[in-house]
């Protein structure tokens, strides 16, 4: 279906920008907002047409449910039943880069497509002051997946949003670069046992300190919806090679740590995982713009390195299309 382009408004990070974002959201329009993880493509989670527009703008498959964003734990508990374990995680990490999957309460009022028809819903209270400001003024649940075409590199700056979705969404609220830079950790519960559904901005080590043990399993979110496949996601246009101690001729080399002095781009010269996570998608966008194959130095599989490597593996995975 051909959709006529619309002029995407660029909103400033002030009271007027927040008010305009809320007015558009109340009209059922889509607004990209900064969160501490990545820019989210927000729409009213109770509005069937707005939720359908999110899937259409991203080209997102309908079986992939959305995360619902709310201003507080209290607001979350009106929509879903949290177990004691889930509530302990909420208290420890909200507002912040953790998403909890919990059973829906009756009368939740969410559009059915938000949860892809599941009896559970994914919920997050974001910490970014602009996301908080919009949620407080909007006064309702916002569905907000990453503000990029499905399968492409996630946006951590407003210009990434415009590159991917400009002309297809009503507005982007420009809050500068996202400080965490990788998506939220997603935690579900099966028979009260915590299950890691996606590695992200809260490390497994940090979760283990609250839960008393590391989450029981590590499954990527795409395996939940596409069993047995390491789906291509977060993908640049060019081929991407991992664990590269040096570049092959013609490759753009992305370094990590002090041993990568000759790298054209770097995730973190100092080898700092938080800095690397914050820079990851911007560096991938920059490498992609160079139009050459990409090679990435090894990143240790600890702390935020788990989420970074998860995104890199999926950026490198064979494309299904
Ligand atoms: P995002 O693409 O960042 O919006 O994250 C959405 C992801 O959250 C989906 O791809 C699912 O893997 C996960 N998710 C959302 N809702 C549920 C749910 N009810 N049960 C399990 N996983 C969910
Ligand atoms: Mg996404």
Tab-separated table of C-alpha atoms and ligand atoms in Angstrom:
chain	number	residue	atom	x	y	z
A	1	UNK	CA	0.000	0.000	0.000
A	2	UNK	CA	1.394	3.414	-0.929
A	3	UNK	CA	1.246	5.945	1.891
A	4	UNK	CA	1.567	9.608	0.916
A	5	UNK	CA	4.451	11.241	2.799
A	6	UNK	CA	3.638	13.691	5.586
A	7	UNK	CA	5.869	16.474	6.887
A	8	UNK	CA	7.514	15.155	10.062
A	9	UNK	CA	7.657	17.947	12.655
A	10	UNK	CA	10.921	18.354	14.583
A	11	UNK	CA	9.975	19.293	18.140
A	12	UNK	CA	12.297	20.999	20.620
A	13	UNK	CA	12.929	19.503	24.068
A	14	UNK	CA	10.908	22.124	25.948
A	15	UNK	CA	7.377	22.567	27.337
A	16	UNK	CA	6.012	23.550	23.906
A	17	UNK	CA	7.548	20.496	22.259
A	18	UNK	CA	6.118	18.211	24.950
A	19	UNK	CA	2.663	19.845	24.643
A	20	UNK	CA	2.705	19.453	20.850
A	21	UNK	CA	3.782	15.810	21.168
A	22	UNK	CA	0.860	15.152	23.530
A	23	UNK	CA	-1.645	16.925	21.254
A	24	UNK	CA	-0.533	14.772	18.324
A	25	UNK	CA	-0.667	11.593	20.419
A	26	UNK	CA	-4.219	12.444	21.558
A	27	UNK	CA	-5.148	12.753	17.876
A	28	UNK	CA	-3.883	9.205	17.303
A	29	UNK	CA	-0.727	10.374	15.497
A	30	UNK	CA	2.738	8.879	16.010
A	31	UNK	CA	5.571	10.759	17.737
A	32	UNK	CA	9.144	9.530	18.141
A	33	UNK	CA	10.405	10.241	21.653
A	34	UNK	CA	13.817	9.955	23.270
A	35	UNK	CA	14.129	7.367	26.014
A	36	UNK	CA	17.298	6.417	27.876
A	37	UNK	CA	17.584	3.261	25.695
A	38	UNK	CA	16.763	4.277	22.092
A	39	UNK	CA	14.186	6.573	20.439
A	40	UNK	CA	10.721	5.024	20.692
A	41	UNK	CA	7.903	5.407	18.161
A	42	UNK	CA	5.047	6.305	20.494
A	43	UNK	CA	1.330	5.954	19.892
A	44	UNK	CA	-1.708	5.780	22.191
A	45	UNK	CA	-1.743	2.124	23.295
A	46	UNK	CA	-5.561	2.242	23.718
A	47	UNK	CA	-6.168	3.513	20.182
A	48	UNK	CA	-6.507	0.660	17.666
A	49	UNK	CA	-5.767	2.915	14.679
A	50	UNK	CA	-2.689	4.457	16.320
A	51	UNK	CA	-1.318	1.007	17.177
A	52	UNK	CA	-1.985	-0.221	13.636
A	53	UNK	CA	-0.133	2.855	12.348
A	54	UNK	CA	2.940	1.928	14.450
A	55	UNK	CA	3.120	-1.512	12.815
A	56	UNK	CA	2.565	0.043	9.361
A	57	UNK	CA	5.177	2.827	9.756
A	58	UNK	CA	7.842	0.342	10.917
A	59	UNK	CA	6.847	-2.489	8.591
A	60	UNK	CA	6.751	-4.583	11.762
A	61	UNK	CA	5.247	-8.096	11.652
A	62	UNK	CA	1.912	-8.214	13.496
A	63	UNK	CA	2.999	-11.168	15.657
A	64	UNK	CA	5.721	-9.057	17.356
A	65	UNK	CA	4.106	-7.404	20.410
A	66	UNK	CA	4.932	-3.852	21.554
A	67	UNK	CA	6.225	-2.536	24.859
A	68	UNK	CA	3.785	-0.305	26.762
A	69	UNK	CA	5.351	2.696	28.504
A	70	UNK	CA	3.875	4.193	31.655
A	71	UNK	CA	4.916	6.935	34.100
A	72	UNK	CA	5.023	4.844	37.280
A	73	UNK	CA	4.810	1.425	38.925
A	74	UNK	CA	1.344	2.403	40.203
A	75	UNK	CA	0.132	3.028	36.650
A	76	UNK	CA	1.620	-0.321	35.581
A	77	UNK	CA	-0.244	-2.184	38.328
A	78	UNK	CA	-3.554	-0.868	36.989
A	79	UNK	CA	-2.928	-2.752	33.725
A	80	UNK	CA	-1.129	-5.923	34.786
A	81	UNK	CA	-0.679	-8.305	37.711
A	82	UNK	CA	2.904	-8.225	38.941
A	83	UNK	CA	4.295	-11.125	40.945
A	84	UNK	CA	6.390	-10.342	44.032
A	85	UNK	CA	9.530	-11.060	41.990
A	86	UNK	CA	8.444	-8.735	39.193
A	87	UNK	CA	7.597	-5.996	41.676
A	88	UNK	CA	11.005	-6.343	43.340
A	89	UNK	CA	12.660	-5.832	39.948
A	90	UNK	CA	10.377	-2.889	39.208
A	91	UNK	CA	11.319	-1.252	42.514
A	92	UNK	CA	15.018	-1.829	41.881
A	93	UNK	CA	15.230	-0.748	38.236
A	94	UNK	CA	12.306	1.598	37.448
A	95	UNK	CA	12.423	4.140	36.101
A	96	UNK	CA	15.011	2.540	33.839
A	97	UNK	CA	15.936	0.168	31.019
A	98	UNK	CA	14.010	-2.909	32.222
A	99	UNK	CA	10.828	-4.301	30.614
A	100	UNK	CA	8.667	-6.733	32.566
A	101	UNK	CA	6.219	-9.153	30.930
A	102	UNK	CA	3.169	-9.778	33.135
A	103	UNK	CA	-0.425	-11.052	32.831
A	104	UNK	CA	-2.965	-8.440	31.712
A	105	UNK	CA	-5.723	-7.431	34.110
A	106	UNK	CA	-9.308	-7.432	32.906
A	107	UNK	CA	-10.463	-4.030	31.727
A	108	UNK	CA	-6.923	-3.025	30.768
A	109	UNK	CA	-8.204	-1.049	27.787
A	110	UNK	CA	-5.201	-1.696	25.528
A	111	UNK	CA	-5.668	-2.247	21.808
A	112	UNK	CA	-5.435	-5.984	21.123
A	113	UNK	CA	-2.640	-5.600	18.559
A	114	UNK	CA	-0.307	-4.160	21.248
A	115	UNK	CA	0.083	-7.611	22.771
A	116	UNK	CA	-0.357	-9.485	19.474
A	117	UNK	CA	-3.351	-11.117	21.163
A	118	UNK	CA	-1.277	-12.567	24.047
A	119	UNK	CA	-2.685	-12.717	27.602
A	120	UNK	CA	0.484	-10.959	28.811
A	121	UNK	CA	1.880	-7.480	28.206
A	122	UNK	CA	5.392	-6.020	28.182
A	123	UNK	CA	5.693	-2.938	30.420
A	124	UNK	CA	8.322	-0.311	31.105
A	125	UNK	CA	8.691	2.901	33.094
A	126	UNK	CA	11.365	4.888	31.223
A	127	UNK	CA	13.756	7.210	33.052
A	128	UNK	CA	14.401	9.786	30.325
A	129	UNK	CA	13.052	13.160	31.526
A	130	UNK	CA	11.385	13.910	28.157
A	131	UNK	CA	9.704	10.502	27.997
A	132	UNK	CA	8.560	11.044	31.587
A	133	UNK	CA	7.272	14.532	30.749
A	134	UNK	CA	5.241	13.257	27.778
A	135	UNK	CA	3.852	10.303	29.768
A	136	UNK	CA	2.835	12.574	32.660
A	137	UNK	CA	1.116	15.120	30.406
A	138	UNK	CA	-0.438	12.529	28.056
A	139	UNK	CA	-1.843	10.639	31.021
A	140	UNK	CA	-2.195	7.235	29.383
A	141	UNK	CA	-0.224	4.210	28.183
A	142	UNK	CA	2.061	4.708	25.175
A	143	UNK	CA	3.069	1.797	22.961
A	144	UNK	CA	6.591	2.538	21.772
A	145	UNK	CA	8.843	0.159	19.863
A	146	UNK	CA	12.123	1.503	18.536
A	147	UNK	CA	11.590	4.323	16.021
A	148	UNK	CA	13.204	2.625	13.021
A	149	UNK	CA	12.039	0.508	10.089
A	150	UNK	CA	11.693	-3.068	11.367
A	151	UNK	CA	14.964	-4.989	11.187
A	152	UNK	CA	17.215	-1.960	10.672
A	153	UNK	CA	19.667	-0.293	13.073
A	154	UNK	CA	17.913	1.250	16.094
A	155	UNK	CA	17.877	5.075	16.408
A	156	UNK	CA	19.803	6.760	19.226
A	157	UNK	CA	19.617	10.292	17.768
A	158	UNK	CA	16.705	12.256	16.270
A	159	UNK	CA	18.431	12.332	12.881
A	160	UNK	CA	18.492	8.503	12.812
A	161	UNK	CA	14.700	8.602	13.285
A	162	UNK	CA	14.291	11.068	10.425
A	163	UNK	CA	16.555	8.995	8.161
A	164	UNK	CA	14.443	5.873	8.755
A	165	UNK	CA	10.894	7.183	9.289
A	166	UNK	CA	10.895	10.819	8.129
A	167	UNK	CA	7.731	11.467	6.092
A	168	UNK	CA	5.952	8.522	7.722
A	169	UNK	CA	5.379	9.826	11.263
A	170	UNK	CA	3.893	13.064	12.630
A	171	UNK	CA	6.845	14.256	14.701
A	172	UNK	CA	10.113	13.570	16.481
A	173	UNK	CA	10.944	15.155	19.827
A	174	UNK	CA	14.677	15.842	19.724
A	175	UNK	CA	16.282	15.040	23.074
A	176	UNK	CA	19.835	14.515	21.832
A	177	UNK	CA	21.641	11.167	22.012
A	178	UNK	CA	20.147	8.380	24.156
A	179	UNK	CA	22.362	7.800	27.206
A	180	UNK	CA	22.106	3.982	27.548
A	181	UNK	CA	22.020	3.274	23.809
A	182	UNK	CA	20.797	-0.343	23.749
A	183	UNK	CA	17.206	-1.479	24.196
A	184	UNK	CA	15.727	-2.524	27.514
A	185	UNK	CA	16.344	-5.883	29.124
A	186	UNK	CA	13.121	-7.929	28.865
A	187	UNK	CA	12.252	-10.198	31.775
A	188	UNK	CA	9.355	-12.638	31.851
A	189	UNK	CA	8.240	-15.050	34.562
A	190	UNK	CA	7.271	-18.700	34.166
A	191	UNK	CA	5.935	-20.323	37.321
A	192	UNK	CA	7.551	-17.448	39.257
A	193	UNK	CA	10.922	-18.242	37.678
A	194	UNK	CA	12.542	-15.245	35.991
A	195	UNK	CA	13.328	-15.785	32.301
A	196	UNK	CA	15.528	-13.424	30.334
A	197	UNK	CA	13.726	-12.717	27.037
A	198	UNK	CA	16.207	-10.125	25.767
A	199	UNK	CA	19.551	-8.886	27.074
A	200	UNK	CA	19.609	-5.108	27.387
A	201	UNK	CA	20.396	-2.040	29.451
A	202	UNK	CA	20.107	-3.797	32.841
A	203	UNK	CA	22.800	-6.478	33.131
A	204	UNK	CA	22.153	-10.057	34.220
A	205	UNK	CA	24.566	-9.479	37.100
A	206	UNK	CA	22.407	-6.578	38.349
A	207	UNK	CA	19.223	-8.667	38.017
A	208	UNK	CA	20.845	-11.527	39.915
A	209	UNK	CA	21.564	-9.207	42.844
A	210	UNK	CA	17.813	-8.490	43.155
A	211	UNK	CA	16.437	-11.936	42.276
A	212	UNK	CA	19.014	-13.906	44.273
A	213	UNK	CA	20.040	-15.819	41.122
A	214	UNK	CA	20.589	-15.043	37.474
A	215	UNK	CA	17.459	-15.324	35.288
A	216	UNK	CA	16.936	-18.997	34.496
A	217	UNK	CA	17.290	-18.971	30.741
A	218	UNK	CA	18.651	-16.756	28.101
A	219	UNK	CA	16.455	-16.672	25.029
A	220	UNK	CA	16.511	-13.855	22.525
A	221	UNK	CA	13.192	-12.150	21.887
A	222	UNK	CA	13.209	-13.133	18.238
A	223	UNK	CA	13.411	-16.813	19.148
A	224	UNK	CA	10.189	-16.348	21.095
A	225	UNK	CA	8.371	-15.316	17.962
A	226	UNK	CA	10.511	-17.189	15.406
A	227	UNK	CA	11.640	-20.398	17.142
A	228	UNK	CA	15.057	-21.760	16.316
A	229	UNK	CA	16.184	-18.833	14.181
A	230	UNK	CA	18.864	-16.323	14.894
A	231	UNK	CA	16.896	-13.638	13.123
A	232	UNK	CA	18.579	-10.813	11.298
A	233	UNK	CA	17.874	-7.578	13.155
A	234	UNK	CA	19.530	-4.236	13.896
A	235	UNK	CA	21.075	-4.753	10.471
A	236	UNK	CA	23.248	-2.350	8.495
A	237	UNK	CA	23.065	-2.611	4.703
A	238	UNK	CA	26.668	-3.827	4.472
A	239	UNK	CA	28.024	-7.208	5.611
A	240	UNK	CA	29.264	-7.251	9.210
A	241	UNK	CA	32.058	-9.456	10.635
A	242	UNK	CA	32.511	-10.007	14.389
A	243	UNK	CA	35.523	-10.699	16.600
A	244	UNK	CA	37.840	-8.926	14.143
A	245	UNK	CA	41.312	-8.269	15.595
A	246	UNK	CA	42.174	-6.309	12.461
A	247	UNK	CA	40.348	-5.203	9.307
A	248	UNK	CA	40.553	-7.069	5.984
A	249	UNK	CA	41.329	-4.839	2.990
A	250	UNK	CA	38.392	-2.509	2.286
A	251	UNK	CA	36.617	-3.111	5.599
A	252	UNK	CA	35.599	-0.350	8.005
A	253	UNK	CA	37.052	-1.490	11.347
A	254	UNK	CA	35.132	-0.641	14.523
A	255	UNK	CA	37.453	-0.874	17.516
A	256	UNK	CA	36.881	-1.582	21.192
A	257	UNK	CA	39.576	-0.981	23.800
A	258	UNK	CA	43.129	0.344	23.729
A	259	UNK	CA	44.432	-2.361	21.369
A	260	UNK	CA	42.553	-0.914	18.375
A	261	UNK	CA	44.565	2.233	17.693
A	262	UNK	CA	44.168	1.992	13.896
A	263	UNK	CA	40.370	1.647	13.908
A	264	UNK	CA	38.380	4.159	11.807
A	265	UNK	CA	35.544	4.109	14.334
A	266	UNK	CA	35.529	3.050	17.969
A	267	UNK	CA	32.895	1.865	20.427
A	268	UNK	CA	35.133	2.900	23.344
A	269	UNK	CA	38.850	3.614	23.187
A	270	UNK	CA	39.118	2.928	26.905
A	271	UNK	CA	37.262	-0.398	26.621
A	272	UNK	CA	34.341	0.911	28.693
A	273	UNK	CA	31.162	-1.152	28.127
A	274	UNK	CA	28.718	1.610	29.104
A	275	UNK	CA	30.348	3.991	26.642
A	276	UNK	CA	30.320	1.244	23.997
A	277	UNK	CA	26.593	0.573	24.505
A	278	UNK	CA	25.786	4.281	24.313
A	279	UNK	CA	27.747	4.625	21.057
A	280	UNK	CA	26.872	1.261	19.453
A	281	UNK	CA	24.010	2.202	17.116
A	282	UNK	CA	25.441	5.629	16.182
A	283	UNK	CA	28.730	3.924	15.226
A	284	UNK	CA	26.832	1.293	13.196
A	285	UNK	CA	24.847	4.055	11.436
A	286	UNK	CA	28.140	5.865	10.654
A	287	UNK	CA	29.851	2.688	9.420
A	288	UNK	CA	26.823	1.845	7.268
A	289	UNK	CA	26.963	5.305	5.664
A	290	UNK	CA	30.535	4.545	4.506
A	291	UNK	CA	29.136	1.865	2.203
A	292	UNK	CA	31.898	-0.708	2.860
A	293	UNK	CA	31.885	-4.068	4.681
A	294	UNK	CA	32.156	-3.688	8.450
A	295	UNK	CA	34.406	-5.546	10.925
A	296	UNK	CA	33.991	-5.185	14.706
A	297	UNK	CA	36.644	-5.898	17.356
A	298	UNK	CA	35.804	-8.452	20.096
A	299	UNK	CA	33.674	-7.168	22.997
A	300	UNK	CA	33.782	-9.116	26.302
A	301	UNK	CA	30.629	-11.081	27.177
A	302	UNK	CA	30.076	-9.520	30.635
A	303	UNK	CA	27.755	-6.805	31.967
A	304	UNK	CA	26.440	-4.636	29.138
A	305	UNK	CA	28.750	-6.572	26.788
A	306	UNK	CA	26.078	-9.297	26.677
A	307	UNK	CA	23.515	-6.889	25.182
A	308	UNK	CA	26.118	-5.340	22.855
A	309	UNK	CA	27.161	-8.760	21.517
A	310	UNK	CA	23.511	-9.821	21.139
A	311	UNK	CA	22.844	-6.783	18.923
A	312	UNK	CA	26.085	-7.301	16.969
A	313	UNK	CA	25.339	-10.989	16.338
A	314	UNK	CA	21.931	-10.117	14.970
A	315	UNK	CA	23.365	-7.284	12.884
A	316	UNK	CA	25.735	-9.890	11.400
A	317	UNK	CA	23.151	-12.661	10.949
A	318	UNK	CA	22.235	-13.816	7.440
A	319	UNK	CA	19.398	-11.695	6.069
A	320	UNK	CA	16.112	-13.456	5.511
A	321	UNK	CA	15.159	-11.088	2.706
B	1	LIG	P1	10.730	-3.759	21.090
B	1	LIG	O1	10.933	-4.358	19.725
B	1	LIG	O2	11.934	-3.110	21.649
B	1	LIG	O3	9.506	-2.918	21.139
B	1	LIG	O4	10.485	-4.972	22.076
B	1	LIG	C1	9.361	-5.748	21.955
B	1	LIG	C2	9.723	-7.141	22.321
B	1	LIG	O5	9.195	-7.416	23.598
B	1	LIG	C3	9.081	-8.149	21.410
B	1	LIG	O6	9.890	-8.413	20.293
B	1	LIG	C4	8.916	-9.364	22.289
B	1	LIG	O7	10.033	-10.199	22.196
B	1	LIG	C5	8.849	-8.794	23.689
B	1	LIG	N1	7.492	-8.887	24.187
B	1	LIG	C6	6.545	-7.936	24.105
B	1	LIG	N2	5.396	-8.374	24.641
B	1	LIG	C7	5.623	-9.621	25.061
B	1	LIG	C8	4.823	-10.609	25.689
B	1	LIG	N3	3.550	-10.387	26.012
B	1	LIG	N4	5.402	-11.795	25.954
B	1	LIG	C9	6.690	-12.027	25.658
B	1	LIG	N5	7.494	-11.138	25.062
B	1	LIG	C10	6.972	-9.952	24.763
B	2	LIG	MG1	13.320	-2.508	17.801
